[in-house]
Coordinates of C-alpha atoms in Angstrom, one line a residue:
X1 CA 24.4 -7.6 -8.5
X2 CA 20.7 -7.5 -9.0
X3 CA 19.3 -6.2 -12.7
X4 CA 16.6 -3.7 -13.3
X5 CA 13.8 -4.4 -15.6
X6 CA 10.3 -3.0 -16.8
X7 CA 7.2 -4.3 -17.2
X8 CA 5.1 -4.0 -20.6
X9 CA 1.4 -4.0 -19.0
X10 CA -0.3 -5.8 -22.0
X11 CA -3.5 -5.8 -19.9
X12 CA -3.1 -1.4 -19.4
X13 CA -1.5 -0.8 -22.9
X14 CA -2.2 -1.3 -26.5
X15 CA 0.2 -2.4 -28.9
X16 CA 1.7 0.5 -30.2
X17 CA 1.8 1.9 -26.9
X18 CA 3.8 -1.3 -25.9
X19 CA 6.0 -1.4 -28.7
X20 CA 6.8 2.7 -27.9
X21 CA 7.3 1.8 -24.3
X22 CA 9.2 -1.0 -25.1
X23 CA 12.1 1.5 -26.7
X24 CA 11.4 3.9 -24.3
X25 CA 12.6 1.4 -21.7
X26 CA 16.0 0.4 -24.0
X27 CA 16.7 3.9 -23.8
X28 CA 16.2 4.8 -20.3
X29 CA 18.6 1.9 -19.5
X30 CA 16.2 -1.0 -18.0
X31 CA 18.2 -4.4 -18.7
X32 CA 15.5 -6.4 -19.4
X33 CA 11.4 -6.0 -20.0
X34 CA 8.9 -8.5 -19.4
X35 CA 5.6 -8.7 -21.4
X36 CA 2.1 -9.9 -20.3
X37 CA 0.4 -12.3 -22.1
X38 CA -3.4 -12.4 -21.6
X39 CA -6.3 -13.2 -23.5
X40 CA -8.5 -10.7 -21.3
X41 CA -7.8 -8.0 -18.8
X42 CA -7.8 -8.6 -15.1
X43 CA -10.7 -5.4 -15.0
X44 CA -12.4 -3.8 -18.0
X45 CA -11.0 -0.4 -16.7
X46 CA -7.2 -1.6 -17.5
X47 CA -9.2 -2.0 -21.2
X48 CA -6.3 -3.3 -23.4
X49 CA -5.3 -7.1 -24.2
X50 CA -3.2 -7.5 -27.5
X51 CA -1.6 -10.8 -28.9
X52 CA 1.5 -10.9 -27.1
X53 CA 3.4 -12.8 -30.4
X54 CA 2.3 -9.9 -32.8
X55 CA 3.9 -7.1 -30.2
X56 CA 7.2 -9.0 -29.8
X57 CA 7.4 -8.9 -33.3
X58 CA 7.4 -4.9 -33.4
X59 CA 9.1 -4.7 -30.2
X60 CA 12.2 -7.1 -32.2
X61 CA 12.4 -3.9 -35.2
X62 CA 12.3 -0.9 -32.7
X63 CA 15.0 -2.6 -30.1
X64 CA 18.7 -3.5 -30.7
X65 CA 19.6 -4.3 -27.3
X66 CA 16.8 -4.9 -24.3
X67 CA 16.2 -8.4 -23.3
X68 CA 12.6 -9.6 -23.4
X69 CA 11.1 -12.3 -21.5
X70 CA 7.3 -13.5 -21.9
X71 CA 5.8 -12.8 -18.3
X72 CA 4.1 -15.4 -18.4
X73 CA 2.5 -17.8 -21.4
X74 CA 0.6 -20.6 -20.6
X75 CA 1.1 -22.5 -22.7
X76 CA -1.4 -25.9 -21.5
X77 CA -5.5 -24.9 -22.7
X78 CA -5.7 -21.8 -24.6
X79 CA -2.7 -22.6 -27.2
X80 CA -0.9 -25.5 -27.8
X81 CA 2.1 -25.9 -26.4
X82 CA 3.6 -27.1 -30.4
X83 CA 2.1 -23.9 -31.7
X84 CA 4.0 -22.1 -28.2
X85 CA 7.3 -23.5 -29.6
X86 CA 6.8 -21.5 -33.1
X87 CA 5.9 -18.5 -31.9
X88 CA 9.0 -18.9 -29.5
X89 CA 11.4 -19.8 -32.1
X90 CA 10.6 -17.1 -34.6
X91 CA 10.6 -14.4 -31.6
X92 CA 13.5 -15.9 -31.1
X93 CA 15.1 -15.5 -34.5
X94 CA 13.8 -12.1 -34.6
X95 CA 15.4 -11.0 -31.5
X96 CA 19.0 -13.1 -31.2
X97 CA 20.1 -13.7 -27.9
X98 CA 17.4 -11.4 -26.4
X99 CA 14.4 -13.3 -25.9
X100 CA 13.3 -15.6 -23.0
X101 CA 10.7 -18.1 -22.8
X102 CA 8.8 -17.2 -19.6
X103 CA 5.9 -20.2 -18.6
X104 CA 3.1 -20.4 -16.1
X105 CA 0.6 -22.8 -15.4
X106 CA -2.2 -19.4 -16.4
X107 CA -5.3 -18.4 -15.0
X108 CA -9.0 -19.4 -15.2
X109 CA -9.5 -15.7 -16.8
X110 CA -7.7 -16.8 -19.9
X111 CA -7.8 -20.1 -20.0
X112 CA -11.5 -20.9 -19.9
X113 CA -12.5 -19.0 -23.3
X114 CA -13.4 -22.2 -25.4
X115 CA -15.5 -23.8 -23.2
X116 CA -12.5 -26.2 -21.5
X117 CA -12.5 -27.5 -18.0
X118 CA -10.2 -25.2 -15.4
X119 CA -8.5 -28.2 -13.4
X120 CA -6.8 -28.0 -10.0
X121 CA -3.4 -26.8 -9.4
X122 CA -1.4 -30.1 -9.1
X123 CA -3.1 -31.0 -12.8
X124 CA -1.9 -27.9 -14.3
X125 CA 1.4 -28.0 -13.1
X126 CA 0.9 -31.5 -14.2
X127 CA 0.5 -30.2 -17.8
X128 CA 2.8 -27.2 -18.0
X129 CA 5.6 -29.8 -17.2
X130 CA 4.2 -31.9 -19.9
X131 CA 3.8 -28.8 -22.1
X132 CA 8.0 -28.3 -21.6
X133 CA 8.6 -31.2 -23.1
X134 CA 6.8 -30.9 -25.9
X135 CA 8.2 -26.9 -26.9
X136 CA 11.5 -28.6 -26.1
X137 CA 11.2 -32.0 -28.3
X138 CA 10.2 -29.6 -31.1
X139 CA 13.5 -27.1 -30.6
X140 CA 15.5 -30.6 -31.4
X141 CA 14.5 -30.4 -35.0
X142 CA 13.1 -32.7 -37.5
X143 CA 9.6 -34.0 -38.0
X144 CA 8.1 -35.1 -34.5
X145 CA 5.0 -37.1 -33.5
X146 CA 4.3 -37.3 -29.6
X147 CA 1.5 -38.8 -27.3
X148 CA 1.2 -37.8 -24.1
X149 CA -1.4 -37.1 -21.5
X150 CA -2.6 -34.3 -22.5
X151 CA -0.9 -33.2 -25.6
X152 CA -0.8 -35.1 -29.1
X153 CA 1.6 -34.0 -32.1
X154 CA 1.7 -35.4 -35.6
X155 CA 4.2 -35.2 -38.1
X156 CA 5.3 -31.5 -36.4
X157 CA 8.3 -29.6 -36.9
X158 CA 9.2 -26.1 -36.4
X159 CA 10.9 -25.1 -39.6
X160 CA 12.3 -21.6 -38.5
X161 CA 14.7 -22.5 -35.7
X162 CA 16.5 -19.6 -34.2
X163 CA 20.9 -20.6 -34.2
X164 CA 20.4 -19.7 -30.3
X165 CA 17.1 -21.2 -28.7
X166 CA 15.7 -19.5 -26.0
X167 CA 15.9 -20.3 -22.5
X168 CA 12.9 -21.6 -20.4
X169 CA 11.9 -19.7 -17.6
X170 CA 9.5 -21.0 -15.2
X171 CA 6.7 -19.3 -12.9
X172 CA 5.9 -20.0 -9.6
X173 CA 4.3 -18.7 -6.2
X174 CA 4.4 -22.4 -4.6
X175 CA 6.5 -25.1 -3.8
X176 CA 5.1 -27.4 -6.7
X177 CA 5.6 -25.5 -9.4
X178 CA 9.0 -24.2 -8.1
X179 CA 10.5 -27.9 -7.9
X180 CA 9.3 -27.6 -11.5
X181 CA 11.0 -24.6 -12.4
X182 CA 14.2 -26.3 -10.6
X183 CA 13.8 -29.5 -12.6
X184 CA 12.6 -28.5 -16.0
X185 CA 13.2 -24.6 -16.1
X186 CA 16.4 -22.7 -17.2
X187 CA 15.3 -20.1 -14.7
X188 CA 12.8 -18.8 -12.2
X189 CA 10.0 -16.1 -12.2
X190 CA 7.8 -15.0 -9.5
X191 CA 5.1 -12.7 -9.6
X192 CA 5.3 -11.1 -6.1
X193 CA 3.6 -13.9 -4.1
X194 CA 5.1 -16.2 -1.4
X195 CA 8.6 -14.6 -3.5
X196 CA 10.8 -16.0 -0.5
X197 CA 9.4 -18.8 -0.1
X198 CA 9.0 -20.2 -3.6
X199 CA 12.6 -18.9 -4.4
X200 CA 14.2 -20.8 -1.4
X201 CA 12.1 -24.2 -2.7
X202 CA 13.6 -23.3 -6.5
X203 CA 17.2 -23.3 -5.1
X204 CA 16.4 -26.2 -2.6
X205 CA 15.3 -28.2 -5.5
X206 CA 17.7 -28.3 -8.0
X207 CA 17.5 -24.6 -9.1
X208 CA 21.4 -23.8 -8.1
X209 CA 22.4 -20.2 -9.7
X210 CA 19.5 -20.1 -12.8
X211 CA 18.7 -16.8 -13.0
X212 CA 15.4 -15.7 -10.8
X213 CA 13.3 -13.1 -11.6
X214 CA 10.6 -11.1 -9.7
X215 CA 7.9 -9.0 -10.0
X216 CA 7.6 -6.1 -8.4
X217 CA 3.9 -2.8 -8.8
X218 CA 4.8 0.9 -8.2
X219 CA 2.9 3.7 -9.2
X220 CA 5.0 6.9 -9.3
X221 CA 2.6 9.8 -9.1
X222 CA 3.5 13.5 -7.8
X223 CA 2.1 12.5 -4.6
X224 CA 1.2 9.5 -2.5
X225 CA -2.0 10.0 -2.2
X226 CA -2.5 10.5 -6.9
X227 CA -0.7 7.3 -6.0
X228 CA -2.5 5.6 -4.0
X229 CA -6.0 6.3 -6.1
X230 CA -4.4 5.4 -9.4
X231 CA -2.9 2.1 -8.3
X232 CA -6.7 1.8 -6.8
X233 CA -8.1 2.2 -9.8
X234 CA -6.0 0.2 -12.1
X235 CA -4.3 -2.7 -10.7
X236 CA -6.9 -3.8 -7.6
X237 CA -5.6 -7.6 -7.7
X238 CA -2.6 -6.3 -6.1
X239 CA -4.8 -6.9 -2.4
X240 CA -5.8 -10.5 -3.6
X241 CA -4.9 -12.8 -1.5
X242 CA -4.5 -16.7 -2.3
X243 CA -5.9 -18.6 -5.2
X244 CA -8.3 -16.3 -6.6
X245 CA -6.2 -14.4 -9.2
X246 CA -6.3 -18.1 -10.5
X247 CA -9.4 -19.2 -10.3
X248 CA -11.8 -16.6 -11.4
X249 CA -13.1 -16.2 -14.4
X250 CA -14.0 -12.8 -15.9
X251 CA -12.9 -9.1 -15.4
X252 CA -16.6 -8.4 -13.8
X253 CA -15.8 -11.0 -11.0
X254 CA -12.4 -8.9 -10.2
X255 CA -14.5 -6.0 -11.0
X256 CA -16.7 -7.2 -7.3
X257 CA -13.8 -8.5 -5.6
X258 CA -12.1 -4.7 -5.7
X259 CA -15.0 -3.5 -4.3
X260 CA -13.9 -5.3 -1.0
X261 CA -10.7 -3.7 -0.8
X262 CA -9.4 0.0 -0.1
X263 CA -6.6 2.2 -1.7
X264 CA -4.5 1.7 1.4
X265 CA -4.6 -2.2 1.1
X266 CA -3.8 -2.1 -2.2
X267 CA -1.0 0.3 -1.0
X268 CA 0.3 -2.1 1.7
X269 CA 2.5 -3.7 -1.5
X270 CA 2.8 -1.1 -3.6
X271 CA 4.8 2.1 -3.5
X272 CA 2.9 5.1 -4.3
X273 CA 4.5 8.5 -5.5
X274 CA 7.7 10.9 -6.2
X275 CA 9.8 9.4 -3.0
X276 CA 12.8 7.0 -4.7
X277 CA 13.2 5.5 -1.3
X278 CA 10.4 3.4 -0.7
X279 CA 11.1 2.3 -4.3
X280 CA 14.5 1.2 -3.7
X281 CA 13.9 -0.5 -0.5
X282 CA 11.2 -2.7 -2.1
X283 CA 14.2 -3.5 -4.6
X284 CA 16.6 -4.0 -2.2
X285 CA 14.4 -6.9 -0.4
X286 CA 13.7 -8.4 -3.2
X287 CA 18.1 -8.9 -3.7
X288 CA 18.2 -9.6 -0.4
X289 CA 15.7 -12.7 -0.5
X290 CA 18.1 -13.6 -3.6
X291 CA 16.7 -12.7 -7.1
X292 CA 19.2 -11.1 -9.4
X293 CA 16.5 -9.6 -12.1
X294 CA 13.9 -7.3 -10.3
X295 CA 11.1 -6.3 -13.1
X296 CA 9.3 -2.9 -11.7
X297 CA 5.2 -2.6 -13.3
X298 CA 4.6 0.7 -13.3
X299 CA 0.8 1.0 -12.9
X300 CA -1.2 3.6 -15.3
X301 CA -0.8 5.9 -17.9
X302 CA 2.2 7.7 -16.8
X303 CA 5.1 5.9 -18.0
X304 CA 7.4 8.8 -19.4
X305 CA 7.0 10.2 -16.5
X306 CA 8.2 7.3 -14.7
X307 CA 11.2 6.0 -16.7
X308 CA 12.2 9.6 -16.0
X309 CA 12.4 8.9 -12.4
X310 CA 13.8 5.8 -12.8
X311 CA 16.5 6.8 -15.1
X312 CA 17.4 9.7 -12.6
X313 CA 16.6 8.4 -8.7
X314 CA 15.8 4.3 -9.2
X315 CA 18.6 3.1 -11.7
X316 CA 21.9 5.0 -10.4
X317 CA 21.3 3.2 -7.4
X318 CA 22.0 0.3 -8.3
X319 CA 24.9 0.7 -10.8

């Protein structure tokens, strides 16, 4: 039985747009949503980039029922991982039972802002694991000092606890940080890189039946082709290949690298326009490979119009 999400675009959307889409998605019958949180846009032309903490807390008053998963915090150089823990707990408090911790090991695009040092991959797994800890030592309660390193807390303690903490979801498109999310994590989340292959190391490694959660970009349009252009225009990265939605550092340098691709490569993983099918097949692989949560990005402005089709030709499907 696989589970149907949506994905609030915080790098496409402002916040009351998020917040609206947010209930929109409750009522169209989505499980689950997951939320970006980024410091910058991936290109100026998406144009939006709200503090993630400050929409939960509006998305907590306009839903009763809709799971919400960060997708994903880093929570290593930009913020502390003890202040991470906080802002976890209280979203946590705010929305009982609904609200997942979901934890990547970030991007030089966000990361970078005050000046720090982007390290190589091993050392930022290195320090989300170390990151876990610490959110997790803090959950316990009580005043806590730590030295670790890379992270030092004095005399900290969270003083709004939620009765039910939040579970730990973990990111990964490689085998390191999936042994993490195995060892460490309460579940799994991929962002639609090396899916099958992460996902098989996560189960490999300790992961059993956590809960695993992918990513999937569609752009409904009323034709292929409106399709094609939009998803183009708005969400290039989807024809990066490798490292380099890590390592760059500005929207201008994905700004020149989308200038290398073409609408039909960014096509090549993402459905484009009014046909359910090609939707539902890209669903379907994803249960196959053995996720349980899908979580469909809709790219653009048109997201009535797409929980529309979702609610009528995507989610029925799979009831």
């Amino acid at each position: 039985m696989v589970e149907i999400g949506y994905k609030l675009a915080s790098e496409e959307h402002g916040p009351l747009d998020l917040v609206c889409n947010a209930r929109q998605a409750e009522d169209a019958g989505f499980a689950f949503a997951m939320i970006s949180d980024h410091y910058h846009p991936w290109t100026t032309r998406q144009g939006e980039s709200p503090f993630v903490w400050a929409v939960i807390g509006g998305i907590s008053q306009v839903t009763a029922d809709l799971r919400l998963v960060t997708g994903v915090t880093c929570p290593t150089i930009r913020i502390h991982p003890g202040i991470i823990a906080q802002a976890a707990a209280t979203a946590a408090a705010m929305m009982p039972g609904r609200f997942m911790l979901g934890l990547g090991s970030g991007e030089n695009l966000n990361e970078h802002i005050f000046g720090d040092r982007w390290p190589r991959a091993p050392v930022r797994i290195e320090m989300l694991e170390e990151a876990v800890e610490v959110i997790r030592m803090l959950w316990t309660g009580g005043m806590q000092s730590y030295y670790g390193s890379f992270y030092t807390l004095e005399n900290a303690q969270v003083f709004s606890l939620p009765e039910r903490l939040p579970p730990i979801y973990i990111a990964s498109e490689g085998p390191i940080s999936a042994s993490l999310a195995a060892r460490a994590g309460d579940g799994f989340i991929n962002p639609g890189t090396n899916a099958e292959e992460s996902l098989v190391v996560f189960r490999n490694s300790g992961g059993g039946d956590k809960p695993a959660y992918v990513e999937i970009s569609v752009c409904w349009a009323e034709s292929a082709e409106e399709g094609q252009r939009t998803a183009y225009e708005q969400w290039p990265i989807a024809a990066n290949k490798g490292e380099l939605n890590r390592l760059l550092p500005t929207p201008a340098h994905y700004e020149q690298l989308a200038e290398m691709a073409t609408p039909e490569e960014v096509a090549e993983s993402v459905p484009c326009g009014p046909d359910p099918e090609p939707y539902i097949r890209k669903i379907e692989e994803s249960a196959r490979m053995g996720f349980d949560h899908v979580c469909i990005h809709q790219i653009g402005q048109q997201q009535r119009e797409f929980m529309e089709f979702a609610t009528t030709r995507i989610l029925p499907h799979f009831r």
